[in-house]
PDB file of C-alpha atoms and ligand atoms in Angstrom:
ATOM      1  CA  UNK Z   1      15.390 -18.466 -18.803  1.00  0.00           C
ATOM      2  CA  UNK Z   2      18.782 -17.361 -18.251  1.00  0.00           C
ATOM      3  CA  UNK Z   3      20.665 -19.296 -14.820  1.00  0.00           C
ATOM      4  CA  UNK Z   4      22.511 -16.721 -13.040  1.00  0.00           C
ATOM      5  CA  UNK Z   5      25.640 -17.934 -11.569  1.00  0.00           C
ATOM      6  CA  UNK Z   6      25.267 -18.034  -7.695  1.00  0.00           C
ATOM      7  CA  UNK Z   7      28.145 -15.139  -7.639  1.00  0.00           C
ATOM      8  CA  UNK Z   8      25.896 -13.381  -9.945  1.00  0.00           C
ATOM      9  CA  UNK Z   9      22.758 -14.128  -8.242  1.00  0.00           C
ATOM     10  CA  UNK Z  10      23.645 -13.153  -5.079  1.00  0.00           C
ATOM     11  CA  UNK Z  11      25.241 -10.188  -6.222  1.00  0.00           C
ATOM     12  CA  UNK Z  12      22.522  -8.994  -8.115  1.00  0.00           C
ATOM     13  CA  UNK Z  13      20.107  -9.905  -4.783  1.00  0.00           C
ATOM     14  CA  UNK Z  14      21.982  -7.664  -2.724  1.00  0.00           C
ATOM     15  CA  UNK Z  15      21.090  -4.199  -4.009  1.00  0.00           C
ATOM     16  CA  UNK Z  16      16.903  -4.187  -4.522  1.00  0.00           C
ATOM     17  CA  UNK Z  17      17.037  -0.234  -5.013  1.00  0.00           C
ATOM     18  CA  UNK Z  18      19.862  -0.253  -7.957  1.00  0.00           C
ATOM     19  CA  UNK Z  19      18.530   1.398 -11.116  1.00  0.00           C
ATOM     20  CA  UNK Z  20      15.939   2.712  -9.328  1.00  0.00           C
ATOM     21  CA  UNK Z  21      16.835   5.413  -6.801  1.00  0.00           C
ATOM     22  CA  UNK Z  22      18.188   8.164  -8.811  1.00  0.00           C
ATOM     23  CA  UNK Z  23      20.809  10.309  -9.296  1.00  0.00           C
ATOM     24  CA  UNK Z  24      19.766  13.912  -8.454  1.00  0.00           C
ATOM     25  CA  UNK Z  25      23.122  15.951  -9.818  1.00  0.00           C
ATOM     26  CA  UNK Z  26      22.608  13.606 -13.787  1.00  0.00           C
ATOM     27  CA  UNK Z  27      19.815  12.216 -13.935  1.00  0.00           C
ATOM     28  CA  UNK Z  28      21.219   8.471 -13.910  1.00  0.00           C
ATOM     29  CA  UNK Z  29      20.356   5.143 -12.021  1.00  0.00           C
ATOM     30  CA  UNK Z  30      22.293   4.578  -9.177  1.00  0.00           C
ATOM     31  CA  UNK Z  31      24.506   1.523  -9.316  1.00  0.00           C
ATOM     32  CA  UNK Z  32      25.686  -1.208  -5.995  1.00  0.00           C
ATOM     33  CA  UNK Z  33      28.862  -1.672  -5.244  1.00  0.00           C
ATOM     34  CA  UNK Z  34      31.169  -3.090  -2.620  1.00  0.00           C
ATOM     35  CA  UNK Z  35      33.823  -1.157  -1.039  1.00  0.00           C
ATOM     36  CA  UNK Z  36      36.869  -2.913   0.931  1.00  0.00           C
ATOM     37  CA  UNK Z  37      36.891  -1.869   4.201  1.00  0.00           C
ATOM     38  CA  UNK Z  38      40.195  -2.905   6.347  1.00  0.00           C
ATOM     39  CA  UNK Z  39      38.167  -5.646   8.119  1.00  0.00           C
ATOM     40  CA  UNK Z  40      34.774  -5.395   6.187  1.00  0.00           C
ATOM     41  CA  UNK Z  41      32.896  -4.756   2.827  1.00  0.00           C
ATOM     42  CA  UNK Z  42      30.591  -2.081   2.837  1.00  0.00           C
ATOM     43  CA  UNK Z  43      27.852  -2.157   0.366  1.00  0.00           C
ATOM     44  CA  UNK Z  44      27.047   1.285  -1.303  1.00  0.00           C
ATOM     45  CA  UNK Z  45      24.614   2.840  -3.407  1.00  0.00           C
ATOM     46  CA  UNK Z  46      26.626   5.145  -6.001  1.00  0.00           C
ATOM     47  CA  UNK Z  47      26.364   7.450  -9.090  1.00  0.00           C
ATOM     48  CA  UNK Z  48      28.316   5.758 -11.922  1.00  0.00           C
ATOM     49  CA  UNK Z  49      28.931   9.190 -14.083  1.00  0.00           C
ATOM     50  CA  UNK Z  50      32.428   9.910 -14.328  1.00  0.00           C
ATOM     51  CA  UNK Z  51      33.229  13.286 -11.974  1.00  0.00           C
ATOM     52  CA  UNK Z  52      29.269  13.772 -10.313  1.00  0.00           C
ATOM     53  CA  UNK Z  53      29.476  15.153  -6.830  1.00  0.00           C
ATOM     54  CA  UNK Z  54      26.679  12.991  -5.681  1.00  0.00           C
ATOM     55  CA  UNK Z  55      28.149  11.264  -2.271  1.00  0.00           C
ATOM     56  CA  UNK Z  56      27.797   7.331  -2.082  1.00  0.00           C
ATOM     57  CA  UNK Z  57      25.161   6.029   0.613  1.00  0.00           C
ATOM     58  CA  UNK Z  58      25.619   3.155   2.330  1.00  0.00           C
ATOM     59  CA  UNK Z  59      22.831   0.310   0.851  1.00  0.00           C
ATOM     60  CA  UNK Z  60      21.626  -0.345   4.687  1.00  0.00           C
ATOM     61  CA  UNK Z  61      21.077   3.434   5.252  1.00  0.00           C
ATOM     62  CA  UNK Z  62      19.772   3.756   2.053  1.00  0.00           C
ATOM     63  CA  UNK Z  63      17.243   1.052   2.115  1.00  0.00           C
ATOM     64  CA  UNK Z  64      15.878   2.237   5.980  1.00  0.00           C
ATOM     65  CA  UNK Z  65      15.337   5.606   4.458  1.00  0.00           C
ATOM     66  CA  UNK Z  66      13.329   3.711   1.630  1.00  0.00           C
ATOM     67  CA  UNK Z  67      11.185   2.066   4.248  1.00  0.00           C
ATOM     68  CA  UNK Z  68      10.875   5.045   6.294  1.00  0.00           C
ATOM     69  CA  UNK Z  69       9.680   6.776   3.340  1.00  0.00           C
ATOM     70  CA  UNK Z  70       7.403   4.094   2.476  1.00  0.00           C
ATOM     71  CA  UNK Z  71       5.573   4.233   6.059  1.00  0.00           C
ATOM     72  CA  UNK Z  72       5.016   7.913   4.994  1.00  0.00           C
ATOM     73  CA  UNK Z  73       2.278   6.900   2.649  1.00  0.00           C
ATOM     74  CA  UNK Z  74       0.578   4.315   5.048  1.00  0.00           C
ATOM     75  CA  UNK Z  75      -2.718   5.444   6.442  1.00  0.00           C
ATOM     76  CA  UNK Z  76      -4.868   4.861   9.083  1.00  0.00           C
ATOM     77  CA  UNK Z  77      -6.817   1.766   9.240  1.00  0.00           C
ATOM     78  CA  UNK Z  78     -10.036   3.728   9.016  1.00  0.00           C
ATOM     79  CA  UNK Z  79      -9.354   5.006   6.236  1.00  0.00           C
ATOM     80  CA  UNK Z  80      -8.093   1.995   4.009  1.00  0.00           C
ATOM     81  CA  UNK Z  81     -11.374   0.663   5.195  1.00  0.00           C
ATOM     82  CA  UNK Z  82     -13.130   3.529   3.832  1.00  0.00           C
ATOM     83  CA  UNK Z  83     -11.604   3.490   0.465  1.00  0.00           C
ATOM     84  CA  UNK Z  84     -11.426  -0.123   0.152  1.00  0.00           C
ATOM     85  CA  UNK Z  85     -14.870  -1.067   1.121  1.00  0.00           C
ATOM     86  CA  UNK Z  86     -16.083   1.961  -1.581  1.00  0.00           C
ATOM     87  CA  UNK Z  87     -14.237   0.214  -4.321  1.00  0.00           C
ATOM     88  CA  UNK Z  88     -15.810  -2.768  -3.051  1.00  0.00           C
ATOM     89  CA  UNK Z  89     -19.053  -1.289  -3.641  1.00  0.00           C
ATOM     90  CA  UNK Z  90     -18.067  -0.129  -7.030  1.00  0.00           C
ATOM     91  CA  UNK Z  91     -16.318  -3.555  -8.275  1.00  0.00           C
ATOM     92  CA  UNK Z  92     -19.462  -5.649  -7.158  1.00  0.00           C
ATOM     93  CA  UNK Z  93     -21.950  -3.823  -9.177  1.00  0.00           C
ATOM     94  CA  UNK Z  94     -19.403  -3.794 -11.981  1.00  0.00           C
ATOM     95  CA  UNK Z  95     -19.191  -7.446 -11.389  1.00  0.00           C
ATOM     96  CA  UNK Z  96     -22.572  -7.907 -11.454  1.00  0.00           C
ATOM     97  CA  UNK Z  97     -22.946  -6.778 -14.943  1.00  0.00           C
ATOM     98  CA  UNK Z  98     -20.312  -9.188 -16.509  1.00  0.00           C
ATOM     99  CA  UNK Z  99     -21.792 -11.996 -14.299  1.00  0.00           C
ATOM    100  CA  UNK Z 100     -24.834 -10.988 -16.037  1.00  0.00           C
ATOM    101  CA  UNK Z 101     -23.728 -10.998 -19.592  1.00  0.00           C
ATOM    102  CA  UNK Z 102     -21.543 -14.367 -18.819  1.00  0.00           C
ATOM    103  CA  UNK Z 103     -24.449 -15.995 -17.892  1.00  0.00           C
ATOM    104  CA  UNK Z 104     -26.665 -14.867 -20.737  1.00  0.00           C
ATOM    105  CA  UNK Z 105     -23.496 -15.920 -23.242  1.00  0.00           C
ATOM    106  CA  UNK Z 106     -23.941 -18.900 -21.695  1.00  0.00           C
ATOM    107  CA  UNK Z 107     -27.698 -19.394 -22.370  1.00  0.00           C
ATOM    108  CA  UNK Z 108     -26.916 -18.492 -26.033  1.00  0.00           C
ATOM    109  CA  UNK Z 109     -24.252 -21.360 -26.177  1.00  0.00           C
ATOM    110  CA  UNK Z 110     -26.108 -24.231 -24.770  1.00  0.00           C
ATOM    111  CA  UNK Z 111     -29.094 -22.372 -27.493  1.00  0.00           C
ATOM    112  CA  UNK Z 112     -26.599 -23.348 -30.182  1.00  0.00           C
ATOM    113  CA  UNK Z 113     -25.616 -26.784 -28.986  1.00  0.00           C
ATOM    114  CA  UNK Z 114     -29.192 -27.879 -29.203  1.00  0.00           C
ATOM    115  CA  UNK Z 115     -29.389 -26.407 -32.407  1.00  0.00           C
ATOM    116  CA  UNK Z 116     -26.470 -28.732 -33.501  1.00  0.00           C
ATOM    117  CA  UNK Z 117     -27.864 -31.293 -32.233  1.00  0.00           C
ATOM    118  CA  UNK Z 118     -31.486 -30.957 -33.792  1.00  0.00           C
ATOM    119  CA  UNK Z 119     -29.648 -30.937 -37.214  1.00  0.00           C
ATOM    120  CA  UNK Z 120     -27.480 -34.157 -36.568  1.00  0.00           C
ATOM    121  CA  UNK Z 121     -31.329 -35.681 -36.487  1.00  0.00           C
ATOM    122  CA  UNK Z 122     -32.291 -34.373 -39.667  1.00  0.00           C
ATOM    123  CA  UNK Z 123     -29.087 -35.919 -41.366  1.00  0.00           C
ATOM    124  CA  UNK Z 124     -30.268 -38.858 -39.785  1.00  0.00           C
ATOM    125  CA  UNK Z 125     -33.427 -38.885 -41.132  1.00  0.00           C
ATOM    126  CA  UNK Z 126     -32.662 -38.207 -44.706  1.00  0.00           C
ATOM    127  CA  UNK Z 127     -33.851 -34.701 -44.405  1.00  0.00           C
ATOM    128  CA  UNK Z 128     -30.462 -32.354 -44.802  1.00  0.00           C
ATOM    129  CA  UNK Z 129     -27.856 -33.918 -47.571  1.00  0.00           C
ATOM    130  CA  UNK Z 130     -24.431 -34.411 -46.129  1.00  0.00           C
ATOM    131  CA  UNK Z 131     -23.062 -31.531 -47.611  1.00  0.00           C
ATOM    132  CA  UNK Z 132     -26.191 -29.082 -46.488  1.00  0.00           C
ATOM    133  CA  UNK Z 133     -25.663 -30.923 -42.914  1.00  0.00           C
ATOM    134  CA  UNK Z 134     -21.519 -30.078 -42.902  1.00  0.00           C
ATOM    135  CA  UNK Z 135     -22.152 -26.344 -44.231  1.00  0.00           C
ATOM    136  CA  UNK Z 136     -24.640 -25.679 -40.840  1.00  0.00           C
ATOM    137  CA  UNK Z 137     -23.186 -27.369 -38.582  1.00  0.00           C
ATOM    138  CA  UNK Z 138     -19.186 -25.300 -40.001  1.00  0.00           C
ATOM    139  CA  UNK Z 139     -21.364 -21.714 -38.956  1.00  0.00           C
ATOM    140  CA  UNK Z 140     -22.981 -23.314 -35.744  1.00  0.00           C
ATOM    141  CA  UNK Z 141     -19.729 -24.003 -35.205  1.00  0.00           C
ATOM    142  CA  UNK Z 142     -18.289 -20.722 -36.220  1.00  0.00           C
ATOM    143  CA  UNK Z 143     -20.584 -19.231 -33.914  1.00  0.00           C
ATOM    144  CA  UNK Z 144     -20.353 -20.957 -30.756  1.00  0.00           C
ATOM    145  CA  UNK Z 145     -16.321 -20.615 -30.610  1.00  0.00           C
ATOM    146  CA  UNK Z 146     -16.983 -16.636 -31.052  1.00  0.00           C
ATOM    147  CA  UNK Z 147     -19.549 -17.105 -28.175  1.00  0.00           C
ATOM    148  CA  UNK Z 148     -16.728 -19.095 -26.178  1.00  0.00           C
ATOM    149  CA  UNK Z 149     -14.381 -16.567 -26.449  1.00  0.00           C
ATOM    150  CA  UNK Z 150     -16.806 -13.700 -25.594  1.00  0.00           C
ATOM    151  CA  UNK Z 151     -17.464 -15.906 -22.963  1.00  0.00           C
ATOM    152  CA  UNK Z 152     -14.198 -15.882 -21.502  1.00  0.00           C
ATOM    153  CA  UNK Z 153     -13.398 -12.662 -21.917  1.00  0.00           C
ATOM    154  CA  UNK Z 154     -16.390 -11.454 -19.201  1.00  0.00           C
ATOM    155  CA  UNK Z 155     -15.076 -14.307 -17.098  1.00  0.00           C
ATOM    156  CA  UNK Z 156     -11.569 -12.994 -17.216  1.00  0.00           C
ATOM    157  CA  UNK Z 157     -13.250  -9.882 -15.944  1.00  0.00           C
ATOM    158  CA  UNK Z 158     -15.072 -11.564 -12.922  1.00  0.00           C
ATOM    159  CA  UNK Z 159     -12.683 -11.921  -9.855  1.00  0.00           C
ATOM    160  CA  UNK Z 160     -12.717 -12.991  -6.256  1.00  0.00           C
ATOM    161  CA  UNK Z 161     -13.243  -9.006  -4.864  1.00  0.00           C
ATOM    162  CA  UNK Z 162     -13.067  -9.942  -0.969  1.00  0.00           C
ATOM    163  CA  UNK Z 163      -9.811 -11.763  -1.637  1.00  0.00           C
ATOM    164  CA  UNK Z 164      -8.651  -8.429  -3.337  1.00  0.00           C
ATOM    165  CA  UNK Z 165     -10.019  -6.352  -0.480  1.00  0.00           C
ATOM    166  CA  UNK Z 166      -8.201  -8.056   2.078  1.00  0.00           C
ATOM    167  CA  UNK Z 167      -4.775  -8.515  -0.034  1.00  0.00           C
ATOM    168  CA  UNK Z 168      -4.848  -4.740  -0.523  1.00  0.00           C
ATOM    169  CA  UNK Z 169      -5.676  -3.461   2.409  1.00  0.00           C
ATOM    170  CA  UNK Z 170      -3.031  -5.533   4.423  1.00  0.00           C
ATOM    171  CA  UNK Z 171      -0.799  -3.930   1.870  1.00  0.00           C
ATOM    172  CA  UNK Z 172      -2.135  -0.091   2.361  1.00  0.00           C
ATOM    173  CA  UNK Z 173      -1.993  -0.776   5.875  1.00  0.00           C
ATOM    174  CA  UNK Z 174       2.391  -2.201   6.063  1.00  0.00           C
ATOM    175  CA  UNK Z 175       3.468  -0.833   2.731  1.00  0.00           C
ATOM    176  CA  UNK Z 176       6.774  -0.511   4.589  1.00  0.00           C
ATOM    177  CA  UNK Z 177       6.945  -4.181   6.311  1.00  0.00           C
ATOM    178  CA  UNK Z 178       5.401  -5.576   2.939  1.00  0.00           C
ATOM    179  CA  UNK Z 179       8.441  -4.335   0.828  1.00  0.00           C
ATOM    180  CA  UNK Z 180      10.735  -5.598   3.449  1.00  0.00           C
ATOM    181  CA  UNK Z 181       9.600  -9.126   3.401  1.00  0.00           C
ATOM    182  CA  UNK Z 182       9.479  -9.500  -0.605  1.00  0.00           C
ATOM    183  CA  UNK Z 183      12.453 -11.072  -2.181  1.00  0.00           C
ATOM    184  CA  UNK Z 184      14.444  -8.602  -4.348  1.00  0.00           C
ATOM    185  CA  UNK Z 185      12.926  -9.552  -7.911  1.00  0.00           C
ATOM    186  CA  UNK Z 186       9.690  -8.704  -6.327  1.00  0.00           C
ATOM    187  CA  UNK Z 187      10.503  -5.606  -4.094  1.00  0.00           C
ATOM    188  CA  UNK Z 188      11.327  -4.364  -7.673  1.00  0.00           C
ATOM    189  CA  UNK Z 189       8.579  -4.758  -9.267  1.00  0.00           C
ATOM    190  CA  UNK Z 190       6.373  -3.669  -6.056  1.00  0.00           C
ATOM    191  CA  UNK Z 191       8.387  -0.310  -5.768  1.00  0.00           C
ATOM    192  CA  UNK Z 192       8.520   0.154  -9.272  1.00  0.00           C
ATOM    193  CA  UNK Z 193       4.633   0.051  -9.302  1.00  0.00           C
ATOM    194  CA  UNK Z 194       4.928   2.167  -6.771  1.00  0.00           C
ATOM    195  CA  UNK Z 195       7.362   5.312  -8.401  1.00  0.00           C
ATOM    196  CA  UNK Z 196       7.218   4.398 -11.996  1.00  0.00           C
ATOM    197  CA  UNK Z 197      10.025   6.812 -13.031  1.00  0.00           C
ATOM    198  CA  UNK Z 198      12.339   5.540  -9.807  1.00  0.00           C
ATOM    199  CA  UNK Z 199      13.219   7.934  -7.160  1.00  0.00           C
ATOM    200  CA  UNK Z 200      15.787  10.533  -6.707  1.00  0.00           C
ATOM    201  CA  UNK Z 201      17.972  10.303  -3.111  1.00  0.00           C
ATOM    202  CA  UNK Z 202      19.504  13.121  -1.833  1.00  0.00           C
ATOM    203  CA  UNK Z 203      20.570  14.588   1.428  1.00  0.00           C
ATOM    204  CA  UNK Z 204      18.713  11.561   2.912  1.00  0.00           C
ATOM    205  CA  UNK Z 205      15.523  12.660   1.335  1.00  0.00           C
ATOM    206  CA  UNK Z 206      13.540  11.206  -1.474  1.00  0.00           C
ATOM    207  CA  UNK Z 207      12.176  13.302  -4.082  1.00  0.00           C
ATOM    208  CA  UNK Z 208       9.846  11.414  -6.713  1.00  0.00           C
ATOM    209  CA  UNK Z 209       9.802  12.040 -11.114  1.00  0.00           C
ATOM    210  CA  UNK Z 210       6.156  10.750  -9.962  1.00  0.00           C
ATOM    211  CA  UNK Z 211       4.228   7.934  -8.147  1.00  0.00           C
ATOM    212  CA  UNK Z 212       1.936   6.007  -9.354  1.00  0.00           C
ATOM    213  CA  UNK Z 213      -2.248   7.034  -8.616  1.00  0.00           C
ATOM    214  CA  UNK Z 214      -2.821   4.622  -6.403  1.00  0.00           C
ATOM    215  CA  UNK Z 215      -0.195   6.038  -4.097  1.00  0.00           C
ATOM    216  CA  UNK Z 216      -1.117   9.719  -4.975  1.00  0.00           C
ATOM    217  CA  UNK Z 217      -4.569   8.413  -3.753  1.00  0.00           C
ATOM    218  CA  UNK Z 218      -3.348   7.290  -0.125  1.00  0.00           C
ATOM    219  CA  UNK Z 219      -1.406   9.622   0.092  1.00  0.00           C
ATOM    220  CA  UNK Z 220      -3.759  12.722   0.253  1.00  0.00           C
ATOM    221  CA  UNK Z 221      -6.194  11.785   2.066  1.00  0.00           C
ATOM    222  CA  UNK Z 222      -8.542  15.289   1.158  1.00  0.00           C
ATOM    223  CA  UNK Z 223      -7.903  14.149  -2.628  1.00  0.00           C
ATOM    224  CA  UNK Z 224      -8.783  10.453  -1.986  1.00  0.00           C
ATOM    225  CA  UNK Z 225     -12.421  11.800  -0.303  1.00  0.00           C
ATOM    226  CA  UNK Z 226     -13.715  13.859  -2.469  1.00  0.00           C
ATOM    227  CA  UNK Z 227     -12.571  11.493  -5.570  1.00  0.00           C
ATOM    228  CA  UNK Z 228     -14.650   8.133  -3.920  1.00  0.00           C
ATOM    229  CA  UNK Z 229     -17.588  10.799  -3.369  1.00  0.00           C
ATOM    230  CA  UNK Z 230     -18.101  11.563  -6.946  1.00  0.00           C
ATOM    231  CA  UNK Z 231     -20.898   9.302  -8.344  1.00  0.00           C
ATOM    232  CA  UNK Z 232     -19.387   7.010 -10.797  1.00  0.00           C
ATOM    233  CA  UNK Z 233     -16.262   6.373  -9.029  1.00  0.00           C
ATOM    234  CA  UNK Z 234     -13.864   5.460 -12.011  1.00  0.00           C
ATOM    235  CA  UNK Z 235     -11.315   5.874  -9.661  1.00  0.00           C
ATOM    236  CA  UNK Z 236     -11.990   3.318  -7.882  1.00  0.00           C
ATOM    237  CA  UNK Z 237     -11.628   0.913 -10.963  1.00  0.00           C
ATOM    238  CA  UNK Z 238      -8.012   2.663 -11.565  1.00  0.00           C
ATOM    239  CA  UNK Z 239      -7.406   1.930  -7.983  1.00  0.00           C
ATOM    240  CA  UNK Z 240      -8.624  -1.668  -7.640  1.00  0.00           C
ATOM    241  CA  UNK Z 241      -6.548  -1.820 -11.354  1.00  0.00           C
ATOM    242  CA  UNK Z 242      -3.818  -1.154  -9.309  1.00  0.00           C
ATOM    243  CA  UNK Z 243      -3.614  -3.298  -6.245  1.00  0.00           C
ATOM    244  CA  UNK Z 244      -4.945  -6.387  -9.084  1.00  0.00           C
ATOM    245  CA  UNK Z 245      -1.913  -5.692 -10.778  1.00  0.00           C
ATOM    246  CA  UNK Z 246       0.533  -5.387  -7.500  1.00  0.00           C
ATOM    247  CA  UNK Z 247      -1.306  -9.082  -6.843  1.00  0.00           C
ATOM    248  CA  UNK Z 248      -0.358 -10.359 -10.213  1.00  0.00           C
ATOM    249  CA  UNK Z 249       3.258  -9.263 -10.305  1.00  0.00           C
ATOM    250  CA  UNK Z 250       3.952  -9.916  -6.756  1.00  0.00           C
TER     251      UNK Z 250
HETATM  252 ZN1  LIG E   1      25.328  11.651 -10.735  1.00  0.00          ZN
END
């Protein structure tokens, strides 16, 4: 890990939304900078091409428009519910089946343990040479670490789904308040989940390359309906994807 000088770090703390709002006249990242005021710094958001027309904003204005914008998506508690609580549905029963194959893995495992163990008895007993006994017990072996990591692969799989529930709809619900309280490393990863591509700021307005589904899913509320209706309900595994993801890089 690199240390960041405290200049550095709290430089680099100050402007969450550099390299990720974008410039709408090029194309590029917008930069932070400081401008010296008579009695003050101001903190700016800028375009760093050489000659663009794009006017600097200042960083506080900047980052309430970001918020305000983020409220935009929040829904009604209702309807997080709604969505949440189908996903819920879905997740379970998808649980279910990799609880179901974990435990049968399992079954097989302690099968193969016992099968060890029956032919440690018949080197014992004279019955298996040491070399026949060392070339069974190498493939029990074999086998039960292939089982093991079958084994934890389904595990991976299984997680705590009211935990997840409640983490994601308390984000759904203050998307806005949730990015304001994050430390800047993690209000960039969170928005960048968000608007994959970054965002383009322009005449106070935001205008987005593209969000991410799980916000195109909140945010249309028609789209979101008919989508959890449909028997099957991948989406709901995309969507769950997505708030397991926001709780592993947040
Ligand atoms: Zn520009």
């Amino acid at each position: 890990m690199i240390l960041l000088s405290t200049r550095h770090r709290k430089y680099k703390d100050l402007f969450p939304l550099k390299k990720f709002l974008k410039c709408p006249h090029c194309d590029r990242n917008l930069a932070g900078s400081y401008s010296k005021g008579r009695h003050k710094r101001y903190a700016y958001y800028h375009c760093v091409t050489k000659g663009c027309s794009y006017k600097p904003i200042r960083q506080d204005y900047a980052e309430y428009l970001f918020t305000e914008y983020l409220k935009s998506f929040e829904m009604e508690k209702d309807f997080i519910n709604y969505l949440f609580d189908s996903a819920k549905e879905f997740l379970n029963s998808k649980q279910q089946d990799s609880k179901n194959i974990s435990a049968y893995i399992k079954k097989e495992i302690s099968l193969l343990e016992s099968k060890k163990a029956k032919i440690e008895e018949l080197v014992i007993d004279g019955t298996f040479s040491k070399d026949t006994y060392l070339k069974k017990a190498n493939e029990i072996d074999a086998e039960i670490i292939s089982k093991k990591i079958q084994l934890s692969d389904y595990e991976n799989q299984i997680i705590d789904v009211d935990t997840l529930v409640k983490y994601g709809k308390n984000i759904f619900l203050n998307l806005s308040n949730f990015w304001v309280k994050l430390d800047t490393p993690r209000k960039i990863s969170f928005q960048k989940m968000l608007f994959p591509d970054g965002i383009y700021l322009e005449n106070n307005e935001f205008r987005t390359a593209q969000i991410s589904s799980i916000l195109k899913l909140i945010g249309d509320k028609n789209y979101a309906q008919s989508i959890m209706a449909a028997p099957g309900c991948e989406i709901s595994n995309q969507f769950l994807k997505g708030v397991i993801a926001i709780s592993e890089t947040i």
